[in-house]
């Protein structure tokens, strides 16, 4: 395997789906399960009209905008977890892409404490030694990032005006059919072709899905306060990607902790090789 660089897109793709597989847990095996949603406007078994069910889902993402929560994401062999704490303008995300048996495994610990950001990088797998500039990557240290070099970079940057790493508000706006399946639970379909900017889906996977992207099955849960607690997208097989579940969870609304800045003796300035890896 020849490694040239990790693009932000490939990173995201590895992170949350077969595309962000990027953010996923090694595929919840029932990925292909269908949700058998009720037709739009129909009445769910619980007696809740579909229109009310969709509005409940849309409203469930409102609390995310307050920027005070913990989250997890999992997908095709990758996982992510962290917290956002807008009151302190800080956030942290820990990600694992692949495993030691993969050609390349990557672990990232990203800390954002406005106006600074740091990343700690670990590499493993059979092809790790082939990563360009490996000896200059300061592995094992937190690398201080130049904000001018990561602006707009979805792999290394963080936008405190868009605090949700998974973009669940955008995803729920793409819901095409939905029904309430129980107390605080929903199922339906979502048009992910309209949600590429959500950040939790790899655009390449959306393209590979073709027409299937317009009706991807999902399930969702809300907590007793009506806030989104779980969203699972059941991504069908497409191209070279197997069927996968992409799972996003939210907890500790209003009770997340501020991120901790890394100790000064564990910090180095990020070299050019690090930026090249993610550009």
mmCIF file of C-alpha atoms in Angstrom:
data_model
loop_
_atom_site.group_PDB
_atom_site.id
_atom_site.type_symbol
_atom_site.label_atom_id
_atom_site.label_comp_id
_atom_site.label_asym_id
_atom_site.label_seq_id
_atom_site.Cartn_x
_atom_site.Cartn_y
_atom_site.Cartn_z
ATOM 1 C CA UNK A 1 0.000 0.000 0.000
ATOM 2 C CA UNK A 2 1.477 3.360 -0.998
ATOM 3 C CA UNK A 3 0.502 6.207 1.298
ATOM 4 C CA UNK A 4 0.745 9.703 -0.071
ATOM 5 C CA UNK A 5 -1.335 11.702 2.344
ATOM 6 C CA UNK A 6 -4.514 11.643 4.376
ATOM 7 C CA UNK A 7 -6.898 14.121 2.811
ATOM 8 C CA UNK A 8 -9.502 15.717 5.034
ATOM 9 C CA UNK A 9 -12.160 13.991 2.952
ATOM 10 C CA UNK A 10 -10.551 10.596 3.266
ATOM 11 C CA UNK A 11 -10.150 11.230 6.948
ATOM 12 C CA UNK A 12 -13.773 12.102 7.339
ATOM 13 C CA UNK A 13 -14.719 9.242 5.245
ATOM 14 C CA UNK A 14 -12.687 6.973 7.332
ATOM 15 C CA UNK A 15 -14.225 8.518 10.229
ATOM 16 C CA UNK A 16 -17.895 8.439 10.101
ATOM 17 C CA UNK A 17 -19.196 6.189 7.472
ATOM 18 C CA UNK A 18 -18.241 3.751 5.292
ATOM 19 C CA UNK A 19 -17.445 7.213 4.759
ATOM 20 C CA UNK A 20 -17.222 8.589 8.184
ATOM 21 C CA UNK A 21 -16.702 5.378 8.717
ATOM 22 C CA UNK A 22 -14.645 7.818 10.089
ATOM 23 C CA UNK A 23 -16.642 8.127 13.064
ATOM 24 C CA UNK A 24 -17.901 4.804 13.610
ATOM 25 C CA UNK A 25 -17.837 1.812 15.458
ATOM 26 C CA UNK A 26 -16.835 -1.045 13.534
ATOM 27 C CA UNK A 27 -19.974 -1.460 11.863
ATOM 28 C CA UNK A 28 -22.883 -2.424 13.844
ATOM 29 C CA UNK A 29 -23.565 -5.519 11.998
ATOM 30 C CA UNK A 30 -27.215 -4.965 11.370
ATOM 31 C CA UNK A 31 -26.434 -2.047 9.139
ATOM 32 C CA UNK A 32 -28.633 -3.139 6.351
ATOM 33 C CA UNK A 33 -31.731 -3.419 8.487
ATOM 34 C CA UNK A 34 -34.644 -1.477 7.066
ATOM 35 C CA UNK A 35 -36.765 0.895 9.063
ATOM 36 C CA UNK A 36 -40.078 0.383 7.253
ATOM 37 C CA UNK A 37 -41.188 3.950 7.822
ATOM 38 C CA UNK A 38 -44.758 5.077 7.487
ATOM 39 C CA UNK A 39 -45.632 7.232 4.525
ATOM 40 C CA UNK A 40 -45.352 10.965 5.067
ATOM 41 C CA UNK A 41 -48.496 12.313 6.649
ATOM 42 C CA UNK A 42 -49.699 8.902 7.816
ATOM 43 C CA UNK A 43 -50.470 7.992 11.408
ATOM 44 C CA UNK A 44 -47.950 5.937 13.327
ATOM 45 C CA UNK A 45 -49.144 3.060 15.538
ATOM 46 C CA UNK A 46 -48.802 5.351 18.540
ATOM 47 C CA UNK A 47 -51.298 7.737 16.967
ATOM 48 C CA UNK A 48 -48.736 10.474 16.287
ATOM 49 C CA UNK A 49 -49.038 12.053 12.825
ATOM 50 C CA UNK A 50 -45.839 11.873 10.765
ATOM 51 C CA UNK A 51 -45.698 15.674 10.567
ATOM 52 C CA UNK A 52 -45.614 15.916 14.355
ATOM 53 C CA UNK A 53 -42.988 13.189 14.529
ATOM 54 C CA UNK A 54 -40.714 15.069 12.131
ATOM 55 C CA UNK A 55 -41.156 18.311 14.041
ATOM 56 C CA UNK A 56 -40.246 16.518 17.249
ATOM 57 C CA UNK A 57 -37.013 15.341 15.612
ATOM 58 C CA UNK A 58 -36.216 18.806 14.294
ATOM 59 C CA UNK A 59 -36.832 20.289 17.742
ATOM 60 C CA UNK A 60 -34.677 17.595 19.365
ATOM 61 C CA UNK A 61 -31.528 19.150 17.880
ATOM 62 C CA UNK A 62 -32.141 22.636 19.318
ATOM 63 C CA UNK A 63 -30.216 21.946 22.531
ATOM 64 C CA UNK A 64 -27.118 20.968 20.532
ATOM 65 C CA UNK A 65 -26.744 24.585 19.434
ATOM 66 C CA UNK A 66 -26.120 25.576 23.058
ATOM 67 C CA UNK A 67 -22.751 23.866 22.641
ATOM 68 C CA UNK A 68 -22.591 22.037 25.953
ATOM 69 C CA UNK A 69 -22.664 18.247 25.523
ATOM 70 C CA UNK A 70 -20.706 15.037 25.108
ATOM 71 C CA UNK A 71 -20.921 12.956 21.941
ATOM 72 C CA UNK A 72 -19.823 9.722 20.273
ATOM 73 C CA UNK A 73 -19.738 8.701 16.627
ATOM 74 C CA UNK A 74 -19.014 5.303 15.134
ATOM 75 C CA UNK A 75 -19.058 3.725 11.711
ATOM 76 C CA UNK A 76 -16.893 1.598 9.454
ATOM 77 C CA UNK A 77 -14.149 0.497 11.766
ATOM 78 C CA UNK A 78 -13.676 3.956 13.257
ATOM 79 C CA UNK A 79 -14.819 5.655 16.429
ATOM 80 C CA UNK A 80 -14.851 9.149 17.893
ATOM 81 C CA UNK A 81 -15.857 10.627 21.227
ATOM 82 C CA UNK A 82 -15.511 13.958 22.907
ATOM 83 C CA UNK A 83 -17.155 17.008 24.357
ATOM 84 C CA UNK A 84 -18.056 20.526 23.313
ATOM 85 C CA UNK A 85 -18.097 23.317 25.894
ATOM 86 C CA UNK A 86 -19.063 26.552 24.204
ATOM 87 C CA UNK A 87 -19.083 28.558 27.474
ATOM 88 C CA UNK A 88 -15.290 28.166 27.619
ATOM 89 C CA UNK A 89 -14.900 28.086 23.818
ATOM 90 C CA UNK A 90 -13.295 24.662 24.104
ATOM 91 C CA UNK A 91 -13.791 21.199 22.647
ATOM 92 C CA UNK A 92 -11.996 17.868 22.502
ATOM 93 C CA UNK A 93 -12.323 14.895 20.181
ATOM 94 C CA UNK A 94 -10.548 11.545 20.368
ATOM 95 C CA UNK A 95 -10.653 9.418 17.231
ATOM 96 C CA UNK A 96 -9.463 5.979 16.180
ATOM 97 C CA UNK A 97 -9.444 4.982 12.523
ATOM 98 C CA UNK A 98 -8.724 1.352 11.719
ATOM 99 C CA UNK A 99 -7.025 -1.161 14.041
ATOM 100 C CA UNK A 100 -3.516 -2.610 14.462
ATOM 101 C CA UNK A 101 -4.231 -5.269 11.824
ATOM 102 C CA UNK A 102 -5.121 -2.615 9.228
ATOM 103 C CA UNK A 103 -2.682 -1.279 6.662
ATOM 104 C CA UNK A 104 -2.862 2.000 8.543
ATOM 105 C CA UNK A 105 -4.295 2.797 11.963
ATOM 106 C CA UNK A 106 -4.536 6.380 13.160
ATOM 107 C CA UNK A 107 -5.387 7.760 16.582
ATOM 108 C CA UNK A 108 -5.987 11.468 17.059
ATOM 109 C CA UNK A 109 -6.549 13.511 20.185
ATOM 110 C CA UNK A 110 -7.698 16.990 19.136
ATOM 111 C CA UNK A 111 -8.034 19.796 21.664
ATOM 112 C CA UNK A 112 -9.479 23.191 20.805
ATOM 113 C CA UNK A 113 -9.350 26.015 23.308
ATOM 114 C CA UNK A 114 -9.994 29.196 21.413
ATOM 115 C CA UNK A 115 -7.825 30.684 19.974
ATOM 116 C CA UNK A 116 -5.513 27.623 20.066
ATOM 117 C CA UNK A 117 -5.663 24.030 18.860
ATOM 118 C CA UNK A 118 -3.464 21.000 19.428
ATOM 119 C CA UNK A 119 -3.378 17.483 17.997
ATOM 120 C CA UNK A 120 -1.671 14.346 19.292
ATOM 121 C CA UNK A 121 -1.152 11.743 16.595
ATOM 122 C CA UNK A 122 -0.442 8.017 16.820
ATOM 123 C CA UNK A 123 0.134 5.794 13.802
ATOM 124 C CA UNK A 124 0.115 2.016 13.540
ATOM 125 C CA UNK A 125 -0.416 -0.765 11.036
ATOM 126 C CA UNK A 126 1.724 -2.367 8.353
ATOM 127 C CA UNK A 127 2.011 0.789 6.251
ATOM 128 C CA UNK A 128 2.676 3.282 9.055
ATOM 129 C CA UNK A 129 6.385 3.443 8.224
ATOM 130 C CA UNK A 130 5.471 4.638 4.706
ATOM 131 C CA UNK A 131 3.764 7.830 5.887
ATOM 132 C CA UNK A 132 5.632 10.794 4.339
ATOM 133 C CA UNK A 133 7.765 12.753 6.798
ATOM 134 C CA UNK A 134 7.136 10.246 9.587
ATOM 135 C CA UNK A 135 10.291 11.145 11.495
ATOM 136 C CA UNK A 136 9.247 14.807 11.691
ATOM 137 C CA UNK A 137 5.702 14.231 12.912
ATOM 138 C CA UNK A 138 6.488 14.532 16.649
ATOM 139 C CA UNK A 139 4.467 11.419 17.422
ATOM 140 C CA UNK A 140 3.539 11.176 21.086
ATOM 141 C CA UNK A 141 3.478 14.962 21.627
ATOM 142 C CA UNK A 142 0.650 17.452 21.329
ATOM 143 C CA UNK A 143 1.355 19.571 18.282
ATOM 144 C CA UNK A 144 0.307 23.192 18.398
ATOM 145 C CA UNK A 145 -1.572 24.118 15.217
ATOM 146 C CA UNK A 146 -1.300 27.333 13.221
ATOM 147 C CA UNK A 147 -4.915 28.516 12.881
ATOM 148 C CA UNK A 148 -4.212 30.121 9.512
ATOM 149 C CA UNK A 149 -3.171 26.699 8.165
ATOM 150 C CA UNK A 150 -6.197 24.745 9.373
ATOM 151 C CA UNK A 151 -8.956 27.224 8.557
ATOM 152 C CA UNK A 152 -11.718 25.319 6.794
ATOM 153 C CA UNK A 153 -9.968 21.971 7.405
ATOM 154 C CA UNK A 154 -12.673 19.625 8.658
ATOM 155 C CA UNK A 155 -10.148 17.128 9.989
ATOM 156 C CA UNK A 156 -8.153 19.503 12.199
ATOM 157 C CA UNK A 157 -10.304 22.604 12.648
ATOM 158 C CA UNK A 158 -13.340 23.379 14.777
ATOM 159 C CA UNK A 159 -15.950 26.059 14.181
ATOM 160 C CA UNK A 160 -17.554 27.408 17.365
ATOM 161 C CA UNK A 161 -20.335 28.837 15.211
ATOM 162 C CA UNK A 162 -21.187 25.248 14.171
ATOM 163 C CA UNK A 163 -20.646 23.293 17.338
ATOM 164 C CA UNK A 164 -22.052 19.892 16.324
ATOM 165 C CA UNK A 165 -19.334 17.613 14.895
ATOM 166 C CA UNK A 166 -21.989 15.329 13.391
ATOM 167 C CA UNK A 167 -24.341 17.956 11.972
ATOM 168 C CA UNK A 168 -27.461 16.212 13.247
ATOM 169 C CA UNK A 169 -29.639 19.301 12.726
ATOM 170 C CA UNK A 170 -28.779 19.197 9.018
ATOM 171 C CA UNK A 171 -29.418 15.458 8.865
ATOM 172 C CA UNK A 172 -32.855 15.692 10.479
ATOM 173 C CA UNK A 173 -33.859 18.430 8.058
ATOM 174 C CA UNK A 174 -33.365 15.835 5.331
ATOM 175 C CA UNK A 175 -35.904 13.421 6.851
ATOM 176 C CA UNK A 176 -38.347 12.299 4.160
ATOM 177 C CA UNK A 177 -40.512 9.829 6.100
ATOM 178 C CA UNK A 178 -40.818 9.261 9.836
ATOM 179 C CA UNK A 179 -43.005 7.548 12.391
ATOM 180 C CA UNK A 180 -42.963 7.368 16.153
ATOM 181 C CA UNK A 181 -42.254 3.785 17.205
ATOM 182 C CA UNK A 182 -42.507 4.166 20.969
ATOM 183 C CA UNK A 183 -41.897 6.550 23.836
ATOM 184 C CA UNK A 184 -39.016 8.732 22.633
ATOM 185 C CA UNK A 185 -38.175 6.511 19.647
ATOM 186 C CA UNK A 186 -38.556 7.116 15.912
ATOM 187 C CA UNK A 187 -37.817 5.420 12.585
ATOM 188 C CA UNK A 188 -37.941 6.541 8.990
ATOM 189 C CA UNK A 189 -35.829 7.542 6.008
ATOM 190 C CA UNK A 190 -33.578 10.513 5.323
ATOM 191 C CA UNK A 191 -32.276 12.020 2.094
ATOM 192 C CA UNK A 192 -28.548 12.192 2.859
ATOM 193 C CA UNK A 193 -27.803 13.707 -0.561
ATOM 194 C CA UNK A 194 -29.048 16.995 0.932
ATOM 195 C CA UNK A 195 -26.860 16.661 4.006
ATOM 196 C CA UNK A 196 -23.296 16.460 2.720
ATOM 197 C CA UNK A 197 -22.416 19.542 4.768
ATOM 198 C CA UNK A 198 -23.423 17.744 7.968
ATOM 199 C CA UNK A 199 -19.854 16.491 8.312
ATOM 200 C CA UNK A 200 -20.749 12.983 9.444
ATOM 201 C CA UNK A 201 -21.109 11.526 5.954
ATOM 202 C CA UNK A 202 -18.373 11.134 3.377
ATOM 203 C CA UNK A 203 -19.395 12.908 0.131
ATOM 204 C CA UNK A 204 -17.815 10.067 -1.859
ATOM 205 C CA UNK A 205 -20.127 7.556 -0.186
ATOM 206 C CA UNK A 206 -23.155 9.751 -0.836
ATOM 207 C CA UNK A 207 -22.197 9.842 -4.509
ATOM 208 C CA UNK A 208 -21.705 6.073 -4.611
ATOM 209 C CA UNK A 209 -25.156 5.524 -3.116
ATOM 210 C CA UNK A 210 -26.791 7.194 -6.110
ATOM 211 C CA UNK A 211 -30.591 7.136 -5.850
ATOM 212 C CA UNK A 212 -30.357 5.147 -2.593
ATOM 213 C CA UNK A 213 -29.038 8.299 -0.907
ATOM 214 C CA UNK A 214 -32.551 9.767 -1.088
ATOM 215 C CA UNK A 215 -34.055 7.194 1.266
ATOM 216 C CA UNK A 216 -31.516 5.949 3.812
ATOM 217 C CA UNK A 217 -33.219 4.233 6.777
ATOM 218 C CA UNK A 218 -32.635 5.676 10.235
ATOM 219 C CA UNK A 219 -33.709 5.280 13.839
ATOM 220 C CA UNK A 220 -33.586 7.977 16.509
ATOM 221 C CA UNK A 221 -34.077 8.359 20.243
ATOM 222 C CA UNK A 222 -34.760 11.437 22.352
ATOM 223 C CA UNK A 223 -34.315 11.832 26.104
ATOM 224 C CA UNK A 224 -37.160 12.678 28.522
ATOM 225 C CA UNK A 225 -36.577 16.378 27.780
ATOM 226 C CA UNK A 226 -37.075 15.759 24.056
ATOM 227 C CA UNK A 227 -33.374 16.224 23.191
ATOM 228 C CA UNK A 228 -31.701 13.994 20.622
ATOM 229 C CA UNK A 229 -29.797 11.196 22.364
ATOM 230 C CA UNK A 230 -29.141 8.770 19.491
ATOM 231 C CA UNK A 231 -29.275 8.792 15.707
ATOM 232 C CA UNK A 232 -28.419 5.701 13.660
ATOM 233 C CA UNK A 233 -28.135 5.872 9.869
ATOM 234 C CA UNK A 234 -28.355 2.486 8.161
ATOM 235 C CA UNK A 235 -26.144 3.017 5.125
ATOM 236 C CA UNK A 236 -26.656 0.447 2.330
ATOM 237 C CA UNK A 237 -23.729 -1.143 0.516
ATOM 238 C CA UNK A 238 -22.454 1.115 -2.269
ATOM 239 C CA UNK A 239 -19.473 0.819 -4.577
ATOM 240 C CA UNK A 240 -16.691 -0.834 -2.599
ATOM 241 C CA UNK A 241 -18.245 0.003 0.786
ATOM 242 C CA UNK A 242 -20.176 -2.637 2.680
ATOM 243 C CA UNK A 243 -23.432 -1.814 4.451
ATOM 244 C CA UNK A 244 -22.731 0.043 7.673
ATOM 245 C CA UNK A 245 -24.499 1.635 10.594
ATOM 246 C CA UNK A 246 -23.349 5.140 11.448
ATOM 247 C CA UNK A 247 -24.248 5.850 15.062
ATOM 248 C CA UNK A 248 -24.217 9.263 16.752
ATOM 249 C CA UNK A 249 -25.036 9.819 20.421
ATOM 250 C CA UNK A 250 -25.380 12.876 22.666
ATOM 251 C CA UNK A 251 -25.261 12.968 26.475
ATOM 252 C CA UNK A 252 -24.632 15.360 29.367
ATOM 253 C CA UNK A 253 -26.491 18.306 27.864
ATOM 254 C CA UNK A 254 -25.555 21.358 29.898
ATOM 255 C CA UNK A 255 -23.049 19.392 31.975
ATOM 256 C CA UNK A 256 -20.026 18.898 29.717
ATOM 257 C CA UNK A 257 -16.634 19.918 31.073
ATOM 258 C CA UNK A 258 -14.237 22.377 29.509
ATOM 259 C CA UNK A 259 -11.363 20.804 27.595
ATOM 260 C CA UNK A 260 -7.981 20.738 29.306
ATOM 261 C CA UNK A 261 -5.040 22.390 27.575
ATOM 262 C CA UNK A 262 -2.048 20.043 27.219
ATOM 263 C CA UNK A 263 0.915 20.622 29.582
ATOM 264 C CA UNK A 264 3.568 22.888 28.068
ATOM 265 C CA UNK A 265 6.267 20.210 28.372
ATOM 266 C CA UNK A 266 4.190 17.900 26.162
ATOM 267 C CA UNK A 267 3.728 20.426 23.333
ATOM 268 C CA UNK A 268 5.690 21.016 20.120
ATOM 269 C CA UNK A 269 4.904 23.232 17.140
ATOM 270 C CA UNK A 270 3.332 21.222 14.311
ATOM 271 C CA UNK A 271 5.738 20.683 11.386
ATOM 272 C CA UNK A 272 4.837 21.141 7.724
ATOM 273 C CA UNK A 273 4.577 17.364 7.379
ATOM 274 C CA UNK A 274 1.564 17.294 9.688
ATOM 275 C CA UNK A 275 -0.389 19.856 7.644
ATOM 276 C CA UNK A 276 0.560 18.021 4.438
ATOM 277 C CA UNK A 277 -0.845 14.802 5.878
ATOM 278 C CA UNK A 278 -4.313 16.330 6.216
ATOM 279 C CA UNK A 279 -4.466 18.642 3.202
#
